[in-house]
Coordinates of C-alpha atoms and ligand atoms in Angstrom, one line a residue:
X1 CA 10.3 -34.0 -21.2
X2 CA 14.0 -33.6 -21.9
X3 CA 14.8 -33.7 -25.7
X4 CA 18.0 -33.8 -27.6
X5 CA 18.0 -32.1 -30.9
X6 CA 20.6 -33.5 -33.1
X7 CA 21.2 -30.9 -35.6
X8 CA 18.7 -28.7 -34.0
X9 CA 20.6 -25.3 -34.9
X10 CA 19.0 -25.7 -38.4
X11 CA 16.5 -24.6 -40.0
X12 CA 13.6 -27.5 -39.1
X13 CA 15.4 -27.8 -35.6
X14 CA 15.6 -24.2 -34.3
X15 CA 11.7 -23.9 -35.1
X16 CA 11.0 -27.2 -33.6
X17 CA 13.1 -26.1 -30.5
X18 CA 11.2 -22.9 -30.3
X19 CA 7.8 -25.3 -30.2
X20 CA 9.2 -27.6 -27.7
X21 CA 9.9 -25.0 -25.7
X22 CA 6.9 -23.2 -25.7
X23 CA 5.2 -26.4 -25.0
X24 CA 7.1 -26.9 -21.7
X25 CA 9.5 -29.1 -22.6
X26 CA 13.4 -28.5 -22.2
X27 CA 15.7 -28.6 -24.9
X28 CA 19.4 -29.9 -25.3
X29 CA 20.9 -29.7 -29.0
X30 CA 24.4 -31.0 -30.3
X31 CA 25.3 -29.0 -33.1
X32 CA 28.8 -28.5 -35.4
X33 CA 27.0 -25.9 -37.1
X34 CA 28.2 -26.9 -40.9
X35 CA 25.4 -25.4 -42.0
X36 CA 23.5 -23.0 -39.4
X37 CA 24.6 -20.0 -36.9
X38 CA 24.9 -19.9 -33.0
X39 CA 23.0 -17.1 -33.5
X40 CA 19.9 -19.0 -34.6
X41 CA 20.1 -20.7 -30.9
X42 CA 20.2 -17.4 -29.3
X43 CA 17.0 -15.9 -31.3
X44 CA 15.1 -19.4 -30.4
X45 CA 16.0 -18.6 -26.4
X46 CA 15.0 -15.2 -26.8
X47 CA 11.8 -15.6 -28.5
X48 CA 11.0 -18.6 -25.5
X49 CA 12.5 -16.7 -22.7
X50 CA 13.9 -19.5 -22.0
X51 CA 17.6 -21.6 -22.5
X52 CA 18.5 -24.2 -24.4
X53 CA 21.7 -26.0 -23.5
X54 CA 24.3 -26.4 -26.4
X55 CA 27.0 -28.8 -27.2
X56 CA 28.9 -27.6 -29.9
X57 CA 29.9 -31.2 -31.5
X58 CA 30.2 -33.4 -34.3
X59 CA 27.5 -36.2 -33.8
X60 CA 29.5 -38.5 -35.5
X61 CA 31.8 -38.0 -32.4
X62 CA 30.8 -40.7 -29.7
X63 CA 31.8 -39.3 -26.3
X64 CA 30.3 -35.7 -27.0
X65 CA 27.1 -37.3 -28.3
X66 CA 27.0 -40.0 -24.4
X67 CA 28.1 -36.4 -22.7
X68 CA 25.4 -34.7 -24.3
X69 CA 22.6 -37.8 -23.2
X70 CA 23.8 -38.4 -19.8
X71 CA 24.8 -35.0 -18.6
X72 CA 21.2 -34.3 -17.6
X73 CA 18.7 -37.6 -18.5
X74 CA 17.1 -37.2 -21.9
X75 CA 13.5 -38.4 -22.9
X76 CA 14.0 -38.4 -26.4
X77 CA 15.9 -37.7 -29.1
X78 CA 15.2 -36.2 -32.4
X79 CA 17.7 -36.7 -35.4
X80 CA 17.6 -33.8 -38.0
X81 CA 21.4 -33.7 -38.2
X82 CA 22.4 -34.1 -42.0
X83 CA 23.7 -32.6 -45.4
X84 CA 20.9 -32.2 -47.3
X85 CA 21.4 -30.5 -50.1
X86 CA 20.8 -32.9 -53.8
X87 CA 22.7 -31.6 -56.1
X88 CA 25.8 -31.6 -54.0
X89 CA 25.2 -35.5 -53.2
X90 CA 25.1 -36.3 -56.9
X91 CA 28.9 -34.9 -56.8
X92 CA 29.7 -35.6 -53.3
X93 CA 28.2 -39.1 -52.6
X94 CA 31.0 -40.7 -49.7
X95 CA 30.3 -37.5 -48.2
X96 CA 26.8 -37.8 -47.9
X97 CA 26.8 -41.3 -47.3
X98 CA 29.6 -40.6 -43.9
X99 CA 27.9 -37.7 -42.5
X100 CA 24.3 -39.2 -42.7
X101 CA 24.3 -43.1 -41.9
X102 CA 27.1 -42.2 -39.5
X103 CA 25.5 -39.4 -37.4
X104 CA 22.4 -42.0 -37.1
X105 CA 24.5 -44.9 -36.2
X106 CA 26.0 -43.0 -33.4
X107 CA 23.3 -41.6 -32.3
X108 CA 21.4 -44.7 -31.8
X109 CA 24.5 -46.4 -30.2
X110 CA 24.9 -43.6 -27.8
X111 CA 21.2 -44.4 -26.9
X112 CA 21.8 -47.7 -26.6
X113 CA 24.5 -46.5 -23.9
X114 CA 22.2 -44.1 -22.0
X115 CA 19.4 -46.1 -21.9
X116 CA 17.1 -43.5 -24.0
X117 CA 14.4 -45.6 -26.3
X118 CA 12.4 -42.9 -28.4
X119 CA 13.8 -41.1 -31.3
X120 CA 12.3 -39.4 -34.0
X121 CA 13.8 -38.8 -37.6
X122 CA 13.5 -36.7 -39.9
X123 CA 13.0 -38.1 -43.3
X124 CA 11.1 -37.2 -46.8
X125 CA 9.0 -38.0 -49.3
X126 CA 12.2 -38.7 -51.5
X127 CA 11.7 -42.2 -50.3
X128 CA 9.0 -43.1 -51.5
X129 CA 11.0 -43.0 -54.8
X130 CA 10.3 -42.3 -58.6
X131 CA 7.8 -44.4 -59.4
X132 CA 4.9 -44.2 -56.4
X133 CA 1.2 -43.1 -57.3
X134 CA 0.3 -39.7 -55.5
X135 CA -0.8 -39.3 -53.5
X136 CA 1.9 -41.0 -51.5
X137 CA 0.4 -42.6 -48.5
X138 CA 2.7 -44.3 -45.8
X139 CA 1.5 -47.9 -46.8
X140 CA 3.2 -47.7 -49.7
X141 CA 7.2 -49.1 -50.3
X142 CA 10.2 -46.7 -50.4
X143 CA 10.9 -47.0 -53.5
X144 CA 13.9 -46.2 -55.8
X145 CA 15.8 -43.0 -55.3
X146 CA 17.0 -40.6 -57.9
X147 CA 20.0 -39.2 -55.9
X148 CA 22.4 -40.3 -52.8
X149 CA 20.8 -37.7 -50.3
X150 CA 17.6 -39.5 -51.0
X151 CA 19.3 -43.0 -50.9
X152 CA 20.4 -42.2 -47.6
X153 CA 17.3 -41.4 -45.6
X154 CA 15.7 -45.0 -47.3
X155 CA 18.9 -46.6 -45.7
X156 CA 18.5 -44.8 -42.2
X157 CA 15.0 -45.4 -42.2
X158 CA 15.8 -48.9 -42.8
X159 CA 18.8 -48.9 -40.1
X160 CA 16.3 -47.6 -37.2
X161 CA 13.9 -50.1 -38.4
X162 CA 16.5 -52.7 -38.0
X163 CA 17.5 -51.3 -34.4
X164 CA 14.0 -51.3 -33.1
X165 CA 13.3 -54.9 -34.2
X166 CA 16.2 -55.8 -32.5
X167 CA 15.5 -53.6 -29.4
X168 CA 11.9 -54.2 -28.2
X169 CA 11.9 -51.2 -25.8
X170 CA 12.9 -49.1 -28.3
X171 CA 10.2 -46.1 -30.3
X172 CA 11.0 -45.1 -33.7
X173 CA 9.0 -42.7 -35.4
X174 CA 9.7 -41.4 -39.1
X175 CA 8.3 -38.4 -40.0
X176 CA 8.5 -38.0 -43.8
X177 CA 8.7 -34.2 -44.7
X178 CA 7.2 -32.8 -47.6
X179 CA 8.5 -29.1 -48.8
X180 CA 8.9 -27.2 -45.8
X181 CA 8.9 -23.1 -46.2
X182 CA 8.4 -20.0 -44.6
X183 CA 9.6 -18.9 -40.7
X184 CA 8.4 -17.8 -37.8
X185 CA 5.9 -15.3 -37.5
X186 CA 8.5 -13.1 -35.8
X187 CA 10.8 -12.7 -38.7
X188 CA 13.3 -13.6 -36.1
X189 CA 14.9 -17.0 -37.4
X190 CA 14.1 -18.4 -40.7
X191 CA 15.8 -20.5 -43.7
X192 CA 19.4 -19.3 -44.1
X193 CA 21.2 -21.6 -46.6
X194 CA 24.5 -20.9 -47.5
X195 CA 25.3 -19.8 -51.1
X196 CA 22.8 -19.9 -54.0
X197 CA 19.7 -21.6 -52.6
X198 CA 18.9 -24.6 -54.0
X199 CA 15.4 -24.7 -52.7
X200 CA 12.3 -22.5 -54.1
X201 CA 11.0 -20.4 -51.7
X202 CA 14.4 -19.0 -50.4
X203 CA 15.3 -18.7 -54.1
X204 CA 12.4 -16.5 -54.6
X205 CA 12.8 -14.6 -51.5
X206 CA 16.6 -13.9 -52.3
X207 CA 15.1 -12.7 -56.0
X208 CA 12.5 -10.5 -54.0
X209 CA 14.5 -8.6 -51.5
X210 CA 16.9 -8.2 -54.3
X211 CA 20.0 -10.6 -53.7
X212 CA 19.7 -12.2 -56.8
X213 CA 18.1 -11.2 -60.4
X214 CA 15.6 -13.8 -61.3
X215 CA 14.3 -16.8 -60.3
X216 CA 14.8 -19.9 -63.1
X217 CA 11.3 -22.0 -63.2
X218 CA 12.7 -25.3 -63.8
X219 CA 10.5 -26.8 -66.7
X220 CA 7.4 -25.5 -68.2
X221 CA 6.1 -28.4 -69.6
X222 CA 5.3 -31.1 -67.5
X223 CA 1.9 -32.5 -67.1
X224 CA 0.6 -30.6 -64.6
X225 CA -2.4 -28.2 -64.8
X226 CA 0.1 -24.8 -66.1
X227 CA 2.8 -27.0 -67.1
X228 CA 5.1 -26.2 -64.1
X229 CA 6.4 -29.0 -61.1
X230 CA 3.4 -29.2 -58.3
X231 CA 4.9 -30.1 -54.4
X232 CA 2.9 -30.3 -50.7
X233 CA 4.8 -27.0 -49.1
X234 CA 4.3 -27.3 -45.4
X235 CA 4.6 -23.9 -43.2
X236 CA 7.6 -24.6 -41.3
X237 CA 5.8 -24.0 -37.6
X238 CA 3.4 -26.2 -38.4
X239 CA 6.2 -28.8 -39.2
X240 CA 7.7 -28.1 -35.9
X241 CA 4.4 -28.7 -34.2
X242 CA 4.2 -32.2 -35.6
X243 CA 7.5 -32.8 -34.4
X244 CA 6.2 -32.0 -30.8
X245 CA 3.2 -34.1 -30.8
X246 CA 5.8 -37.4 -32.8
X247 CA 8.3 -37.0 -29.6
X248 CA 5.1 -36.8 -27.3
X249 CA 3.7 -40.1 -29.1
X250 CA 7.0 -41.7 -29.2
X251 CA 7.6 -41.4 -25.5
X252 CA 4.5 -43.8 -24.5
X253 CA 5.3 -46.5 -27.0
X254 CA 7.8 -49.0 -28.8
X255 CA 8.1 -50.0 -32.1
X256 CA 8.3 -48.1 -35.9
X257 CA 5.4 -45.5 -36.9
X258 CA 5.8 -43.4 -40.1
X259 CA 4.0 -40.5 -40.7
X260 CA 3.9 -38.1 -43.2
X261 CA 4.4 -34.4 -42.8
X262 CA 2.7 -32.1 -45.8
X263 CA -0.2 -30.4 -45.8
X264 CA -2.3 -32.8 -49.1
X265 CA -2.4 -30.1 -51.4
X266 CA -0.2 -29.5 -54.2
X267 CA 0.5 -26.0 -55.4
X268 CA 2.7 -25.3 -58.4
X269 CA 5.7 -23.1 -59.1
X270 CA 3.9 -20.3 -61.1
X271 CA 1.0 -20.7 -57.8
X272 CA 4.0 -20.7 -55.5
X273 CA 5.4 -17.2 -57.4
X274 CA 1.9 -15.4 -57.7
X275 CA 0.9 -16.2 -54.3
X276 CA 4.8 -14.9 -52.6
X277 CA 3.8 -11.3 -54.8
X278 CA 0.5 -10.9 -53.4
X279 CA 1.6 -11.7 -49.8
X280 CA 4.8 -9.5 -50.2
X281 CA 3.4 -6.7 -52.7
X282 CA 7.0 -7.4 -54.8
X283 CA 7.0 -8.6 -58.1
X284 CA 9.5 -11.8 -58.3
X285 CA 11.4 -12.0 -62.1
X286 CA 11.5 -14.7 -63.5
X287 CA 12.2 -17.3 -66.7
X288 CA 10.8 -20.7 -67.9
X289 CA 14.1 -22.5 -67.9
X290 CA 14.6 -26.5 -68.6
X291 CA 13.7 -29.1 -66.9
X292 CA 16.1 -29.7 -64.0
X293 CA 17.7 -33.4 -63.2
X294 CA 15.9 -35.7 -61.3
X295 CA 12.9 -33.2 -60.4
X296 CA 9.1 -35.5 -60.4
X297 CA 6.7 -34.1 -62.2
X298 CA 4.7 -33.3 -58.7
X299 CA 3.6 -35.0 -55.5
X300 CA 2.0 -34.6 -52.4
X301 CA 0.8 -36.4 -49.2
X302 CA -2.1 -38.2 -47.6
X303 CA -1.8 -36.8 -44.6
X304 CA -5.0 -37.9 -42.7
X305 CA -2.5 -40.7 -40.3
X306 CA -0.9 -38.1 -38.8
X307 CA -4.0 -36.4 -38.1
X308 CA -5.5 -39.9 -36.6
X309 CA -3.4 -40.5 -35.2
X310 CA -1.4 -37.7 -33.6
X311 CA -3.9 -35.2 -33.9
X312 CA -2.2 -32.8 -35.9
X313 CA -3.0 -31.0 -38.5
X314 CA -1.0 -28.1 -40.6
X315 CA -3.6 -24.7 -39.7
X316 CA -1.3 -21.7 -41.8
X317 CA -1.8 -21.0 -45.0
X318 CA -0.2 -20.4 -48.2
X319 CA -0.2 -17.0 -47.7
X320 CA 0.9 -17.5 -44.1
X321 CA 3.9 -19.3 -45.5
X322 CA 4.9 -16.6 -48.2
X323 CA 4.0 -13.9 -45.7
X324 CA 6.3 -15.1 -42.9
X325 CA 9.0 -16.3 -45.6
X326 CA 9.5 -12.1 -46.6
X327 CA 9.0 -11.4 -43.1
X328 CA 12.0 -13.4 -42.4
X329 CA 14.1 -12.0 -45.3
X330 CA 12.8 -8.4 -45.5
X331 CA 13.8 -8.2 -42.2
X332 CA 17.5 -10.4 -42.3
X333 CA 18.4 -9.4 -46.5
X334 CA 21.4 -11.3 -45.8
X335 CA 20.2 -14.3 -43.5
X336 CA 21.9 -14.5 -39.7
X337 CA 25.0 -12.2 -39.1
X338 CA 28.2 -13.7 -40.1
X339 CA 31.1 -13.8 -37.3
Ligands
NAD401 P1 19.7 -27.7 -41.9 O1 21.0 -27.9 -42.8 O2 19.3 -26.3 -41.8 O3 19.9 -28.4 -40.5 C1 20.7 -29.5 -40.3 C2 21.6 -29.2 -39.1 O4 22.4 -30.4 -38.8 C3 22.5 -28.0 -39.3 O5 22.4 -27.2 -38.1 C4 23.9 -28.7 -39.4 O6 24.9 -27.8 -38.9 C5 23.7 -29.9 -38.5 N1 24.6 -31.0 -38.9 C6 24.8 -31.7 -40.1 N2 25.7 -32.7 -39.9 C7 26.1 -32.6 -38.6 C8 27.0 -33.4 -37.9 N3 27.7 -34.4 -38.4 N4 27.2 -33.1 -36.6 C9 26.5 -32.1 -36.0 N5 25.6 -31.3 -36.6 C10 25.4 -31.6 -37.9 O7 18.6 -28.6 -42.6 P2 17.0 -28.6 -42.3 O8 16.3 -28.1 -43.5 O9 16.7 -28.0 -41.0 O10 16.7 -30.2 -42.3 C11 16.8 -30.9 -41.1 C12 16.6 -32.4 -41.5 O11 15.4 -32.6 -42.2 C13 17.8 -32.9 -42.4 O12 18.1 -34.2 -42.0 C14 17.1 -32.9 -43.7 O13 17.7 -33.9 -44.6 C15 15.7 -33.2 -43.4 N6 14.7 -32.8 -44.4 C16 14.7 -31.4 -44.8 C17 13.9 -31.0 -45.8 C18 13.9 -29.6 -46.2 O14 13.3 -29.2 -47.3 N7 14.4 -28.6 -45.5 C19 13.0 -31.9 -46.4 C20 13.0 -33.2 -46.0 C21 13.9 -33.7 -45.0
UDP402 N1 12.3 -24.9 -58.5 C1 12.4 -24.0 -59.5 N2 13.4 -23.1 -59.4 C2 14.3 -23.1 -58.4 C3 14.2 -24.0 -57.4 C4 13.1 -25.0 -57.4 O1 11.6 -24.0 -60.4 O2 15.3 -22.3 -58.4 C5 11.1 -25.9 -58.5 C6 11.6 -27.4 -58.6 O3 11.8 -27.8 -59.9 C7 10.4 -28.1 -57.9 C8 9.9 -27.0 -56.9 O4 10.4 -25.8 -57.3 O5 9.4 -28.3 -58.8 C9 10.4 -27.3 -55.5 O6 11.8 -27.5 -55.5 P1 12.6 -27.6 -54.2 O7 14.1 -27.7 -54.6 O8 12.3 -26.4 -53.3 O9 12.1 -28.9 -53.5 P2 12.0 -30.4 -54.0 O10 10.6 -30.7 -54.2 O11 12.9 -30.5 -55.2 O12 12.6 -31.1 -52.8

């Protein structure tokens, strides 16, 4: 198949083209690259030894996006395309709001256009909101959100829900992420956000290899087994992979399918530190800080659908995902080179 990645420069969508790829399909991705590097394209195609086409675009923009779908025909699309980042929402909610509900909206219109009727999205377990039992299975409601990045991937769930009702040829699968982490095993592309991480494992990386002092554990005194916040991480290739089988799936039915993406088990942050220094053989500083805003106490999936019904299952470990996460940053200290 011929798959459009939409936002597929990024971190989830440069792995997940690297997985297409190597399972034979071809790859297309639009891309503005607000928050990734060209460069990450060209490590993908050299790792395949294969190309990707690019289309260097906004995917809010219409007549890039039709180009994009009808150039060559496209068998599917997949929609990772979005700011992501929560605090920045809090204080930047029209902002959020415009880039994600309208990148989905033209997307799906655009599809519409070129007659293409399977897309996949990427969501998270934000939606299920701050009130769900864990773990969270996909039965359950999305229920209320703690922050406007989280709002908008309940309302674009709910906007490709809408479109498929109303379109009976049309495939939409969800995939609700859990904490992705680490890289591939190459070292070659990897996470690479752009000033002070907000996320864990590129926090503790950045701490190990020595680009920042000491990692702040946010809260010691939850009720969790040591006190600290307990998440499902989910090896990034492993992530891609289900992305491959969801776009496979997609393409030989209609309707709405949700899955989740995690792993089941939860580690917490003082697991998450000792198990990074015995895979890396650094010792990562750090302090018991507060509590930070918004953060749930822990949570992690039920993840036996996707493994009925998809046949996929994560297979790396936690030490595969701390290992390849200071692969990746041992060997690029300052992420991809800057132009
Ligand atoms: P990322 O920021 O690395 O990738 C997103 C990509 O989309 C970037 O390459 C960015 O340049 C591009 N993009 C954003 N807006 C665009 C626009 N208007 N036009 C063109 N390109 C645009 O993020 P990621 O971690 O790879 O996440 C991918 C998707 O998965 C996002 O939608 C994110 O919300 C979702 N998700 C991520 C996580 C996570 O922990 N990383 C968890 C749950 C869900
Ligand atoms: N965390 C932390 N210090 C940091 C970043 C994150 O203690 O600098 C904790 C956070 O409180 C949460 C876990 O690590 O319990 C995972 O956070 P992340 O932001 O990576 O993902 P989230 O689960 O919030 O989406």
């Amino acid at each position: 198949m011929r798959i459009l990645l939409a936002g597929g420069a990024g971190y989830i969508g440069s792995h997940t083209a690297l997985a297409l790829l190597k399972a034979g399909h071809d790859v297309v991705i639009v891309d503005n690259y607000c928050n990734s590097s060209p460069e990450a394209v060209r490590r993908v195609e050299e790792l395949a030894g294969r190309s990707v086409e690019v289309f260097e675009a906004d995917v809010r923009n219409p007549s890039a996006v039709l180009k994009s779908m009808t150039d060559k025909p496209v068998d599917g699309v997949i929609h990772f395309a979005g700011l992501k980042a929560v605090g920045e929402s809090v204080r930047m909610p029209l902002a959020y709001y415009r880039n994600n509900i309208d990148t989905t909206l033209t997307l799906l219109e655009c599809m519409g256009q070129a007659g293409i009727k399977n897309i996949v999205f990427s969501s998270s377990a934000t939606v299920y909101g701050e009130e769900a039992p864990v773990p969270y299975l996909e039965s359950m409601p999305r229920g209320r959100c703690s922050n406007p990045y989280g709002w908008t991937k309940s309302m674009m769930e709910q906007i490709l829900e809408d479109a498929a009702l109303a379109d009976h040829e049309l495939s939409v699968v969800l995939l609700r992420y859990f904490n992705p982490v680490g890289a591939h095993e190459s070292g070659r592309i990897g996470e690479d956000p752009l000033g002070t991480p907000n996320n864990l494992m590129p926090y503790i990386s950045q701490v190990a290899v020595g680009r920042r002092d000491l990692l702040t554990v946010f809260g010691g005194d939850y009720p969790t087994p040591d006190g600290t916040c307990r998440r499902d991480y989910i090896h990034v290739m492993d992530l891609a992979e289900g992305h491959v089988k969801a776009v496979e799936y997609g393409a030989g039915r209609t309707g709405v399918d949700v899955f989740n993406l995690g792993a089941g088990v939860p580690y917490s942050v003082l697991q998450m530190i000792r198990a990074f220094e015995a895979a890396s053989g650094v010792s990562v500083k750090y302090v018991i800080g507060d509590r930070r805003a918004g953060d749930l106490p822990e949570f992690w999936a039920d993840a036996k659908k996707a493994s009925r019904v998809l046949g996929w299952q994560t297979s790396r470990t936690l030490e595969d995902m701390c290992r390849d996460a200071w692969n990746w940053q041992k060997n690029n200290p300052m992420g991809y080179p800057k132009s």
